CSV table of C-alpha atoms in Angstrom, one decimal:
chain,number,residue,atom,x,y,z
X,1,MET,CA,0.0,-0.1,0.0
X,2,THR,CA,1.3,3.4,-1.2
X,3,GLN,CA,2.0,5.9,2.0
X,4,THR,CA,0.2,9.1,1.5
X,5,ALA,CA,2.2,12.2,2.2
X,6,THR,CA,0.7,14.1,4.7
X,7,ALA,CA,3.1,15.5,7.2
X,8,GLN,CA,4.5,18.8,6.9
X,9,VAL,CA,7.7,18.0,8.9
X,10,GLY,CA,9.4,14.9,10.2
X,11,VAL,CA,11.6,13.9,13.3
X,12,VAL,CA,14.1,11.3,13.3
X,13,GLY,CA,15.4,10.2,16.7
X,14,LEU,CA,12.7,10.0,19.6
X,15,ALA,CA,14.8,10.4,22.9
X,16,VAL,CA,13.8,13.1,25.0
X,17,MET,CA,14.9,16.3,22.7
X,18,GLY,CA,13.4,14.7,19.6
X,19,ARG,CA,10.3,13.6,21.3
X,20,ASN,CA,9.6,17.0,22.6
X,21,LEU,CA,10.4,18.8,19.6
X,22,ALA,CA,7.8,16.5,17.7
X,23,ARG,CA,5.2,17.2,20.3
X,24,ASN,CA,6.1,20.8,19.8
X,25,PHE,CA,5.5,20.9,16.4
X,26,ALA,CA,1.9,18.8,16.6
X,27,SER,CA,0.9,21.5,19.3
X,28,HIS,CA,1.3,24.3,16.5
X,29,ASP,CA,-0.9,22.2,14.1
X,30,TYR,CA,1.5,20.5,12.2
X,31,THR,CA,1.2,16.9,10.8
X,32,VAL,CA,4.3,15.3,12.1
X,33,ALA,CA,6.1,12.0,10.8
X,34,LEU,CA,8.0,10.0,13.5
X,35,PHE,CA,10.7,7.9,13.0
X,36,ASN,CA,13.1,6.0,15.4
X,37,ARG,CA,15.6,3.3,14.7
X,38,THR,CA,14.3,1.5,18.1
X,39,GLN,CA,10.7,1.3,17.1
X,40,ALA,CA,9.5,1.0,21.1
X,41,ARG,CA,10.3,4.7,21.2
X,42,THR,CA,8.0,5.5,18.5
X,43,ASP,CA,5.3,3.5,20.1
X,44,ASP,CA,6.0,4.9,23.6
X,45,LEU,CA,5.5,8.6,22.0
X,46,MET,CA,2.3,7.5,20.4
X,47,ALA,CA,1.0,5.6,23.6
X,48,ALA,CA,1.8,8.7,26.0
X,49,HIS,CA,1.1,11.6,23.6
X,50,GLY,CA,-0.4,10.5,20.3
X,51,GLU,CA,-3.8,12.4,21.1
X,52,GLU,CA,-1.8,16.0,21.7
X,53,GLY,CA,-2.0,16.4,17.8
X,54,SER,CA,-1.3,14.7,14.4
X,55,PHE,CA,1.3,12.2,14.2
X,56,VAL,CA,2.3,10.0,11.3
X,57,PRO,CA,4.4,6.9,13.0
X,58,ALA,CA,6.6,5.1,10.5
X,59,THR,CA,8.3,1.7,11.1
X,60,THR,CA,10.8,1.9,8.2
X,61,MET,CA,12.9,4.8,7.1
X,62,GLU,CA,11.2,4.5,3.5
X,63,GLU,CA,7.8,4.4,5.0
X,64,PHE,CA,8.9,7.7,6.9
X,65,VAL,CA,10.2,9.7,3.9
X,66,ALA,CA,7.2,8.7,2.4
X,67,SER,CA,4.7,10.3,4.4
X,68,LEU,CA,6.4,13.5,3.8
X,69,GLU,CA,5.2,16.3,1.8
X,70,ARG,CA,7.5,17.9,-0.8
X,71,PRO,CA,9.8,19.6,0.0
X,72,ARG,CA,10.6,17.1,2.8
X,73,ARG,CA,11.6,18.6,5.8
X,74,ILE,CA,13.3,16.2,8.1
X,75,ILE,CA,14.9,17.0,11.5
X,76,ILE,CA,17.3,14.5,12.8
X,77,MET,CA,17.7,14.5,16.5
X,78,VAL,CA,20.0,11.5,17.0
X,79,GLN,CA,23.9,11.5,19.0
X,80,ALA,CA,26.1,13.4,17.1
X,81,GLY,CA,29.1,12.3,15.3
X,82,THR,CA,29.0,9.0,13.7
X,83,GLY,CA,25.4,8.5,14.5
X,84,THR,CA,24.2,11.4,12.7
X,85,ASP,CA,26.1,10.3,9.5
X,86,ALA,CA,24.7,6.9,9.8
X,87,THR,CA,21.2,8.3,10.0
X,88,ILE,CA,21.9,10.7,6.8
X,89,ASP,CA,23.2,7.7,4.7
X,90,SER,CA,20.2,5.8,5.4
X,91,LEU,CA,17.9,8.9,4.7
X,92,VAL,CA,19.4,10.0,1.3
X,93,GLN,CA,18.6,7.0,-0.8
X,94,PHE,CA,14.7,7.9,-0.9
X,95,LEU,CA,14.9,11.5,-0.8
X,96,GLU,CA,14.6,13.7,-4.0
X,97,GLU,CA,16.4,17.0,-5.1
X,98,GLY,CA,15.3,20.1,-2.9
X,99,ASP,CA,14.4,17.9,0.1
X,100,ILE,CA,16.0,19.4,3.4
X,101,VAL,CA,17.8,17.5,5.9
X,102,VAL,CA,18.2,19.5,9.2
X,103,ASP,CA,20.6,18.3,12.1
X,104,GLY,CA,19.6,19.8,15.4
X,105,GLY,CA,22.1,18.0,17.8
X,106,ASN,CA,24.9,19.5,19.0
X,107,ALA,CA,27.3,18.7,16.0
X,108,HIS,CA,30.9,20.3,15.3
X,109,TYR,CA,30.5,23.0,12.7
X,110,GLN,CA,33.2,21.3,10.8
X,111,ASP,CA,31.1,18.0,10.4
X,112,THR,CA,28.2,20.2,9.4
X,113,ARG,CA,30.0,21.9,6.6
X,114,ARG,CA,31.4,18.7,5.4
X,115,ARG,CA,27.6,17.3,5.4
X,116,GLU,CA,26.3,20.4,3.8
X,117,ALA,CA,28.8,20.0,0.8
X,118,ALA,CA,28.2,16.6,0.3
X,119,LEU,CA,24.3,16.8,0.3
X,120,ARG,CA,24.4,19.8,-2.0
X,121,GLU,CA,26.2,17.8,-4.4
X,122,LYS,CA,23.3,15.4,-4.4
X,123,GLY,CA,20.9,18.1,-4.8
X,124,LEU,CA,19.7,18.3,-1.3
X,125,LEU,CA,19.8,21.0,1.3
X,126,PHE,CA,21.4,20.3,4.7
X,127,VAL,CA,20.7,22.6,7.7
X,128,GLY,CA,23.0,22.6,11.0
X,129,ALA,CA,20.5,24.2,13.4
X,130,GLY,CA,21.5,24.5,17.2
X,131,ILE,CA,18.6,24.2,19.4
X,132,SER,CA,18.7,25.5,22.8
X,133,GLY,CA,16.5,25.4,26.0
X,134,GLY,CA,17.2,21.8,26.9
X,135,GLU,CA,14.0,19.2,27.3
X,136,GLU,CA,11.2,22.0,28.4
X,137,GLY,CA,12.6,24.4,25.5
X,138,ALA,CA,12.3,21.8,23.2
X,139,LEU,CA,8.7,21.2,24.0
X,140,LYS,CA,7.5,24.6,24.8
X,141,GLY,CA,9.7,26.9,22.5
X,142,PRO,CA,13.6,26.7,22.0
X,143,SER,CA,15.7,29.1,20.8
X,144,ILE,CA,16.7,28.0,17.4
X,145,MET,CA,20.2,28.8,15.3
X,146,PRO,CA,19.8,27.5,11.8
X,147,GLY,CA,22.8,27.7,9.2
X,148,GLY,CA,22.5,26.4,5.7
X,149,SER,CA,21.5,27.8,2.2
X,150,LYS,CA,18.9,30.7,2.1
X,151,GLU,CA,17.0,28.4,-0.1
X,152,ALA,CA,16.5,25.9,2.9
X,153,TYR,CA,15.6,28.7,5.1
X,154,ALA,CA,12.9,29.8,3.1
X,155,ALA,CA,11.2,26.5,3.4
X,156,LEU,CA,12.1,25.5,6.7
X,157,GLY,CA,12.3,29.1,8.6
X,158,PRO,CA,8.5,29.6,9.1
X,159,LEU,CA,8.1,26.4,10.8
X,160,LEU,CA,11.1,26.9,13.0
X,161,GLU,CA,10.0,30.6,13.8
X,162,ASN,CA,6.4,29.2,14.6
X,163,ILE,CA,7.5,26.6,17.3
X,164,SER,CA,10.4,28.9,18.8
X,165,ALA,CA,10.4,30.8,21.7
X,166,LYS,CA,8.8,34.4,21.5
X,167,TYR,CA,10.4,37.6,23.3
X,168,GLU,CA,7.7,40.5,23.1
X,169,GLY,CA,6.1,38.8,20.2
X,170,GLU,CA,9.4,38.2,18.4
X,171,PRO,CA,10.5,34.5,17.6
X,172,CYS,CA,13.9,33.5,18.9
X,173,CYS,CA,14.8,31.8,15.8
X,174,ALA,CA,16.6,33.6,12.7
X,175,TYR,CA,19.0,32.7,9.9
X,176,MET,CA,22.6,32.8,11.0
X,177,GLY,CA,24.4,32.1,7.8
X,178,PRO,CA,25.4,29.4,5.2
X,179,ASP,CA,26.9,25.9,5.7
X,180,GLY,CA,28.1,25.6,9.6
X,181,ALA,CA,27.2,28.9,10.8
X,182,GLY,CA,24.4,27.9,12.8
X,183,HIS,CA,26.2,25.1,14.6
X,184,PHE,CA,29.1,27.7,15.3
X,185,VAL,CA,26.6,30.0,17.0
X,186,LYS,CA,25.3,27.0,19.3
X,187,MET,CA,28.8,26.2,20.1
X,188,VAL,CA,29.7,29.6,21.4
X,189,HIS,CA,26.5,30.2,23.2
X,190,ASN,CA,27.4,26.8,25.1
X,191,GLY,CA,31.0,28.2,25.7
X,192,ILE,CA,29.4,31.3,27.2
X,193,GLU,CA,27.0,29.2,28.9
X,194,TYR,CA,30.3,27.0,30.6
X,195,ALA,CA,31.5,30.5,32.0
X,196,ASP,CA,28.3,31.8,33.3
X,197,MET,CA,27.9,28.8,35.4
X,198,GLN,CA,31.5,28.8,36.7
X,199,PHE,CA,31.0,32.3,37.6
X,200,ILE,CA,27.7,31.5,39.5
X,201,ALA,CA,29.5,28.7,41.4
X,202,GLU,CA,32.2,31.0,42.6
X,203,ALA,CA,29.8,33.7,43.7
X,204,TYR,CA,28.3,30.8,45.7
X,205,ASP,CA,31.7,29.8,46.9
X,206,VAL,CA,32.7,33.2,48.0
X,207,LEU,CA,29.6,34.2,49.8
X,208,ARG,CA,29.8,30.5,51.6
X,209,ALA,CA,33.1,31.5,52.9
X,210,ALA,CA,31.8,34.5,54.2
X,211,GLY,CA,29.5,32.7,56.3
X,212,LEU,CA,26.2,32.9,54.4
X,213,ASP,CA,24.3,29.6,54.6
X,214,THR,CA,22.6,28.4,51.4
X,215,HIS,CA,19.2,29.8,52.0
X,216,GLN,CA,20.9,33.4,52.3
X,217,ILE,CA,22.6,32.9,49.3
X,218,SER,CA,19.5,31.9,47.6
X,219,ALA,CA,18.1,35.3,48.7
X,220,ALA,CA,20.7,37.1,47.4
X,221,PHE,CA,20.3,35.1,44.2
X,222,ARG,CA,16.4,36.1,43.8
X,223,GLU,CA,17.0,39.6,44.9
X,224,TRP,CA,19.7,39.8,41.9
X,225,ASN,CA,17.4,38.4,39.5
X,226,THR,CA,15.3,41.3,39.6
X,227,GLY,CA,17.9,43.8,38.2
X,228,ASP,CA,20.6,43.7,35.8
X,229,LEU,CA,21.5,39.8,36.2
X,230,ASP,CA,17.9,38.8,35.5
X,231,SER,CA,18.2,35.4,33.7
X,232,PHE,CA,17.4,31.9,33.6
X,233,LEU,CA,20.6,30.5,35.3
X,234,ILE,CA,20.5,33.0,38.2
X,235,GLU,CA,16.7,32.2,38.5
X,236,ILE,CA,17.4,28.5,38.8
X,237,THR,CA,20.4,29.0,41.2
X,238,SER,CA,18.1,30.4,43.8
X,239,GLU,CA,15.7,27.4,43.7
X,240,VAL,CA,18.6,24.8,43.7
X,241,LEU,CA,20.3,26.6,46.6
X,242,ASP,CA,17.0,26.3,48.5
X,243,GLN,CA,16.5,22.7,47.8
X,244,VAL,CA,16.7,20.5,51.0
X,245,ASP,CA,17.6,16.8,50.4
X,246,ALA,CA,14.9,14.6,51.8
X,247,LYS,CA,17.6,11.9,52.8
X,248,THR,CA,19.6,14.1,54.9
X,249,GLY,CA,17.9,17.3,55.7
X,250,LYS,CA,21.0,18.8,54.4
X,251,PRO,CA,21.0,21.4,51.5
X,252,LEU,CA,21.2,19.4,48.4
X,253,VAL,CA,24.0,21.3,46.9
X,254,ASP,CA,25.9,19.9,49.9
X,255,VAL,CA,25.5,16.1,49.2
X,256,ILE,CA,26.0,16.3,45.3
X,257,ALA,CA,29.7,15.5,44.6
X,258,ASP,CA,31.6,18.5,43.5
X,259,ALA,CA,32.8,17.0,40.0
X,260,ALA,CA,31.4,18.7,37.2
X,261,GLY,CA,30.7,17.0,34.2
X,262,GLN,CA,30.9,18.5,30.2
X,263,LYS,CA,29.7,17.1,26.9
X,264,GLY,CA,32.3,18.8,24.7
X,265,THR,CA,30.8,22.2,23.2
X,266,GLY,CA,32.8,24.2,25.7
X,267,ARG,CA,36.0,22.3,25.0
X,268,TRP,CA,35.6,22.7,21.2
X,269,THR,CA,34.9,26.4,21.8
X,270,VAL,CA,38.1,26.7,23.5
X,271,GLN,CA,40.2,24.6,21.1
X,272,ILE,CA,38.4,26.5,18.1
X,273,ALA,CA,39.2,29.8,19.7
X,274,LEU,CA,43.0,29.0,19.7
X,275,GLU,CA,42.6,27.9,16.3
X,276,LEU,CA,41.4,31.2,15.3
X,277,GLY,CA,43.6,33.1,17.4
X,278,VAL,CA,40.7,34.8,19.6
X,279,PRO,CA,41.2,35.0,23.5
X,280,VAL,CA,38.5,33.3,25.3
X,281,ASN,CA,40.5,33.2,28.7
X,282,THR,CA,37.1,33.3,30.6
X,283,ILE,CA,35.4,30.3,28.9
X,284,ALA,CA,39.0,28.3,28.8
X,285,GLU,CA,38.9,28.9,32.6
X,286,SER,CA,35.5,27.5,33.3
X,287,VAL,CA,36.5,24.3,31.1
X,288,PHE,CA,39.6,23.5,33.2
X,289,ALA,CA,37.9,24.1,36.3
X,290,ARG,CA,35.3,21.4,35.5
X,291,SER,CA,38.4,19.4,34.6
X,292,ALA,CA,40.1,20.1,37.5
X,293,SER,CA,36.8,19.2,39.6
X,294,GLY,CA,36.9,15.6,38.4
X,295,HIS,CA,40.4,14.9,38.5
X,296,ALA,CA,40.3,13.1,41.9
X,297,GLU,CA,43.8,11.8,42.3
X,298,LEU,CA,45.4,15.2,41.8
X,299,ARG,CA,42.9,16.9,44.3
X,300,LYS,CA,43.7,14.2,46.8
X,301,ALA,CA,47.4,14.8,46.5
X,302,ALA,CA,47.4,18.6,46.2
X,303,GLN,CA,45.1,18.6,49.8
X,304,GLU,CA,47.6,16.2,51.5
X,305,HIS,CA,50.6,18.2,50.7
X,306,LEU,CA,49.5,21.9,49.9
X,307,THR,CA,48.7,24.7,52.5
X,308,GLY,CA,47.3,27.8,52.5
X,309,PRO,CA,44.8,30.1,54.2
X,310,ASP,CA,41.7,28.8,55.8
X,311,ARG,CA,39.2,29.9,53.2
X,312,SER,CA,37.5,32.5,55.8
X,313,ILE,CA,36.4,35.7,54.5
X,314,ASP,CA,35.7,38.1,57.4
X,315,THR,CA,34.3,41.3,56.0
X,316,ASP,CA,31.1,43.6,56.0
X,317,THR,CA,28.4,40.9,54.6
X,318,LYS,CA,25.9,43.4,53.1
X,319,GLN,CA,29.1,45.1,51.2
X,320,LEU,CA,30.4,41.7,50.0
X,321,VAL,CA,27.1,40.5,48.7
X,322,ASP,CA,27.0,43.9,46.6
X,323,ASP,CA,30.5,43.0,45.7
X,324,VAL,CA,29.9,39.6,44.2
X,325,ARG,CA,27.0,41.2,42.3
X,326,GLN,CA,29.1,43.3,40.6
X,327,ALA,CA,31.8,40.8,40.0
X,328,LEU,CA,29.1,38.4,38.7
X,329,TRP,CA,27.7,41.0,36.1
X,330,ALA,CA,31.0,42.2,35.1
X,331,SER,CA,32.4,38.8,34.5
X,332,LYS,CA,29.3,37.7,32.5
X,333,VAL,CA,29.8,40.5,30.1
X,334,VAL,CA,33.4,39.8,29.7
X,335,ALA,CA,32.5,36.0,28.7
X,336,TYR,CA,29.9,37.4,26.1
X,337,ALA,CA,32.4,39.8,24.6
X,338,GLN,CA,34.6,36.9,24.2
X,339,GLY,CA,32.2,34.6,22.6
X,340,LEU,CA,30.8,37.6,20.4
X,341,ASP,CA,34.6,38.1,19.3
X,342,GLN,CA,34.8,34.7,18.6
X,343,MET,CA,31.7,34.4,16.4
X,344,SER,CA,32.6,37.4,14.5
X,345,THR,CA,36.2,36.2,13.7
X,346,ALA,CA,34.7,33.1,12.6
X,347,SER,CA,32.1,34.8,10.4
X,348,LYS,CA,34.6,36.8,8.5
X,349,GLN,CA,37.1,33.7,7.8
X,350,TYR,CA,34.1,31.6,6.4
X,351,GLY,CA,32.1,34.3,4.9
X,352,TRP,CA,29.2,33.7,7.0
X,353,ASP,CA,28.0,37.3,7.7
X,354,ILE,CA,26.5,36.7,10.9
X,355,ASP,CA,24.6,39.5,12.4
X,356,VAL,CA,25.5,39.6,16.0
X,357,ALA,CA,22.8,41.9,16.9
X,358,GLU,CA,20.3,39.0,15.4
X,359,VAL,CA,22.1,36.4,17.6
X,360,ALA,CA,21.5,38.4,20.8
X,361,LYS,CA,17.9,39.1,19.8
X,362,ILE,CA,17.1,35.0,19.4
X,363,TRP,CA,19.1,34.6,22.7
X,364,ARG,CA,16.6,36.8,24.7
X,365,ALA,CA,14.4,33.9,25.4
X,366,GLY,CA,14.2,30.1,25.2
X,367,CYS,CA,17.8,29.4,25.5
X,368,ILE,CA,19.8,28.6,28.7
X,369,ILE,CA,22.1,31.8,28.7
X,370,ARG,CA,18.6,33.9,28.4
X,371,ALA,CA,19.1,37.3,30.1
X,372,ARG,CA,18.0,40.6,30.6
X,373,LEU,CA,21.7,41.6,29.3
X,374,LEU,CA,20.9,40.3,25.9
X,375,GLU,CA,18.6,43.1,25.2
X,376,ARG,CA,21.4,45.5,25.7
X,377,ILE,CA,23.5,43.6,23.7
X,378,ARG,CA,21.3,43.6,20.6
X,379,SER,CA,20.6,47.3,21.1
X,380,GLU,CA,24.4,48.2,21.1
X,381,TYR,CA,25.2,45.8,18.3
X,382,ALA,CA,22.0,47.1,16.0
X,383,ALA,CA,23.1,50.8,16.7
X,384,GLY,CA,26.4,50.1,15.0
X,385,ASN,CA,29.5,47.9,14.3
X,386,LEU,CA,31.5,47.4,17.3
X,387,PRO,CA,35.1,46.2,17.5
X,388,THR,CA,34.2,44.3,21.0
X,389,LEU,CA,31.1,44.3,23.2
X,390,LEU,CA,33.2,46.2,25.8
X,391,ALA,CA,33.5,49.3,23.7
X,392,ALA,CA,29.7,49.9,23.7
X,393,PRO,CA,29.1,52.8,25.5
X,394,SER,CA,26.4,51.5,28.0
X,395,VAL,CA,28.6,48.2,28.7
X,396,ALA,CA,31.9,50.1,29.2
X,397,SER,CA,30.2,52.5,31.5
X,398,GLY,CA,28.6,49.8,33.5
X,399,LEU,CA,32.0,47.8,33.9
X,400,GLY,CA,33.4,51.2,35.2
X,401,GLN,CA,31.1,51.2,37.9
X,402,ALA,CA,31.1,47.7,38.7
X,403,GLN,CA,35.1,47.2,38.9
X,404,ASP,CA,36.1,48.2,42.5
X,405,GLY,CA,33.5,45.7,43.6
X,406,TRP,CA,34.9,43.3,41.2
X,407,ARG,CA,38.8,43.9,42.1
X,408,ARG,CA,37.7,43.6,46.1
X,409,VAL,CA,36.1,40.2,45.4
X,410,VAL,CA,39.0,38.8,43.5
X,411,ALA,CA,41.9,40.1,46.1
X,412,GLY,CA,39.5,39.0,49.1
X,413,ALA,CA,39.1,35.7,47.4
X,414,ALA,CA,43.0,35.3,46.9
X,415,THR,CA,43.7,36.4,50.2
X,416,ALA,CA,41.3,33.6,52.0
X,417,GLY,CA,42.3,31.0,49.4
X,418,VAL,CA,39.0,30.5,47.8
X,419,PRO,CA,39.6,29.9,44.1
X,420,VAL,CA,38.0,32.3,41.6
X,421,PRO,CA,39.7,31.6,38.5
X,422,GLY,CA,36.7,32.8,36.3
X,423,PHE,CA,36.4,35.9,38.0
X,424,ALA,CA,40.2,36.6,38.1
X,425,ALA,CA,40.4,35.7,34.1
X,426,ALA,CA,37.6,37.8,33.4
X,427,LEU,CA,39.5,40.8,35.1
X,428,GLY,CA,42.8,39.9,33.8
X,429,TYR,CA,41.1,40.2,30.4
X,430,TYR,CA,39.6,43.6,31.1
X,431,ASP,CA,42.6,45.2,32.3
X,432,THR,CA,44.8,43.6,29.6
X,433,VAL,CA,42.7,45.0,26.6
X,434,ARG,CA,42.5,48.3,28.2
X,435,ALA,CA,46.2,48.6,29.0
X,436,GLU,CA,48.3,51.1,26.8
X,437,ARG,CA,51.2,49.0,26.9
X,438,LEU,CA,51.6,45.4,27.6
X,439,PRO,CA,54.8,43.2,28.5
X,440,ALA,CA,54.8,41.7,25.5
X,441,ALA,CA,57.7,43.9,24.4
X,442,LEU,CA,59.5,42.0,26.7
X,443,ILE,CA,58.3,38.4,25.5
X,444,GLN,CA,59.1,39.6,21.9
X,445,GLY,CA,62.7,40.5,23.0
X,446,LEU,CA,63.0,37.0,24.7
X,447,ARG,CA,61.8,35.3,21.8
X,448,ASP,CA,64.3,37.2,19.4
X,449,PHE,CA,67.4,36.4,22.2
X,450,PHE,CA,66.9,32.7,21.9
X,451,GLY,CA,65.2,31.7,18.6
X,452,ALA,CA,66.1,35.0,16.1
X,453,HIS,CA,62.0,35.3,15.6
X,454,THR,CA,62.3,39.4,15.3
X,455,TYR,CA,60.4,42.1,16.7
X,456,ARG,CA,59.0,45.3,15.4
X,457,ARG,CA,59.5,48.6,16.8
X,458,ILE,CA,57.4,51.5,18.0
X,459,ASP,CA,59.1,53.9,15.9
X,460,GLY,CA,59.4,52.3,12.8
X,461,GLU,CA,58.5,50.0,9.9
X,462,GLY,CA,59.5,46.4,9.5
X,463,SER,CA,61.2,43.7,11.6
X,464,PHE,CA,64.0,43.8,13.3
X,465,HIS,CA,66.7,41.4,15.1
X,466,THR,CA,69.5,41.9,17.7
X,467,GLU,CA,72.6,40.3,17.5
X,468,TRP,CA,72.4,38.9,20.8
X,469,SER,CA,75.3,36.5,20.6
X,470,GLY,CA,77.5,38.9,19.1
X,471,ASP,CA,77.9,42.7,19.2
X,472,ARG,CA,74.5,43.2,20.2
X,473,SER,CA,74.0,45.5,17.0
X,474,GLU,CA,70.6,45.7,15.7
X,475,THR,CA,69.7,44.8,11.7
X,476,ALA,CA,66.5,45.2,10.0
X,477,VAL,CA,65.0,42.0,8.5
X,478,SER,CA,63.3,42.0,5.3
């Protein structure tokens, strides 16, 4: 029996994210084709949620493809890497020219570029779409960052915009640029997310060292969430800190193992920043902090052999809480600035023409790093080209006002032996980029001494070398 093409969109891969995305489409009155390699997941979705909308479950990939209207719009929600390639390989034999394949997972942008080029040769359109918001976002409205051809977005975009989160009525979905642009933007989003959570953890640690209990710290975060720090992560921090463990009666955060996991996107952000030559030290420190937290043997040895202050911070509590608030906001701004700089650099290198204001616009709701700050970022970038977010007038002014408290937190934590690698890295970057002259001049002199790597002068053009092992004369090097 021939399958009738009735579905406007299809979802392959029905684990939690794919399942919720399919339900989201159905709740917006789309007929959704379903396929999962393991039939039980398709059956489970239909049994639990089949009455929520119009679904067309399939038992084979061929049946799934046949149920879709042309051009077929197929969203793959499977494990990144070889799983995605295998799924694409099983799909393409049934597809026709102009059909659209969307990878909605956290793929490496270079894999997306490779897949887009390969499918283009077959006459197929490939879209790498970053999707942020977790399980709830997938169901109720995520922030979506699609990259691929404009032709693909013309057919796919209206559906994605319809199911995306909305900020004051505007969809949190927009075309990011060709080939790997969408997945690159999502990777940077996740890198900023890593830094944001590290700053939050450091703020908590500093306040705990000053003697505040978890409920007091929760109250501080709840208050901060009414001001410039208003964000999803600040909001849920107050809830996590207020949670009491049913088994022990202790704050839940006190019985959770202090070893943070990671899935790779933060690490990719740092690796690719190194390749692009873009400093993202705040994001790097957040990745390294997670790595250190899970390095049990290293930490055990250090605890046995290393000494230091007792982590006690004795200061005016009200002032410290406000200082930590300022350190948290300022550090967050630096992390955003570094991530956006990385995005802009990649955009120039690959010809993506990413609109930073548009990125900030679609991050205002739905995604994990949604925050009040993003409207300011959108507004500042929309007003004109910025060499860095830190140069935006309102941002520079805010950092100037926050820096005294920021410095007190970093200095006080260092004196007490409380690690704040994120706060310190962000402050170090702030002072580095604003400095009129850096000690890099000495580094260049040293490099020339041991490796004849040459240096440039401030009073002339060209490169120079000093005969360090000879008469110390200087020669111009062409």
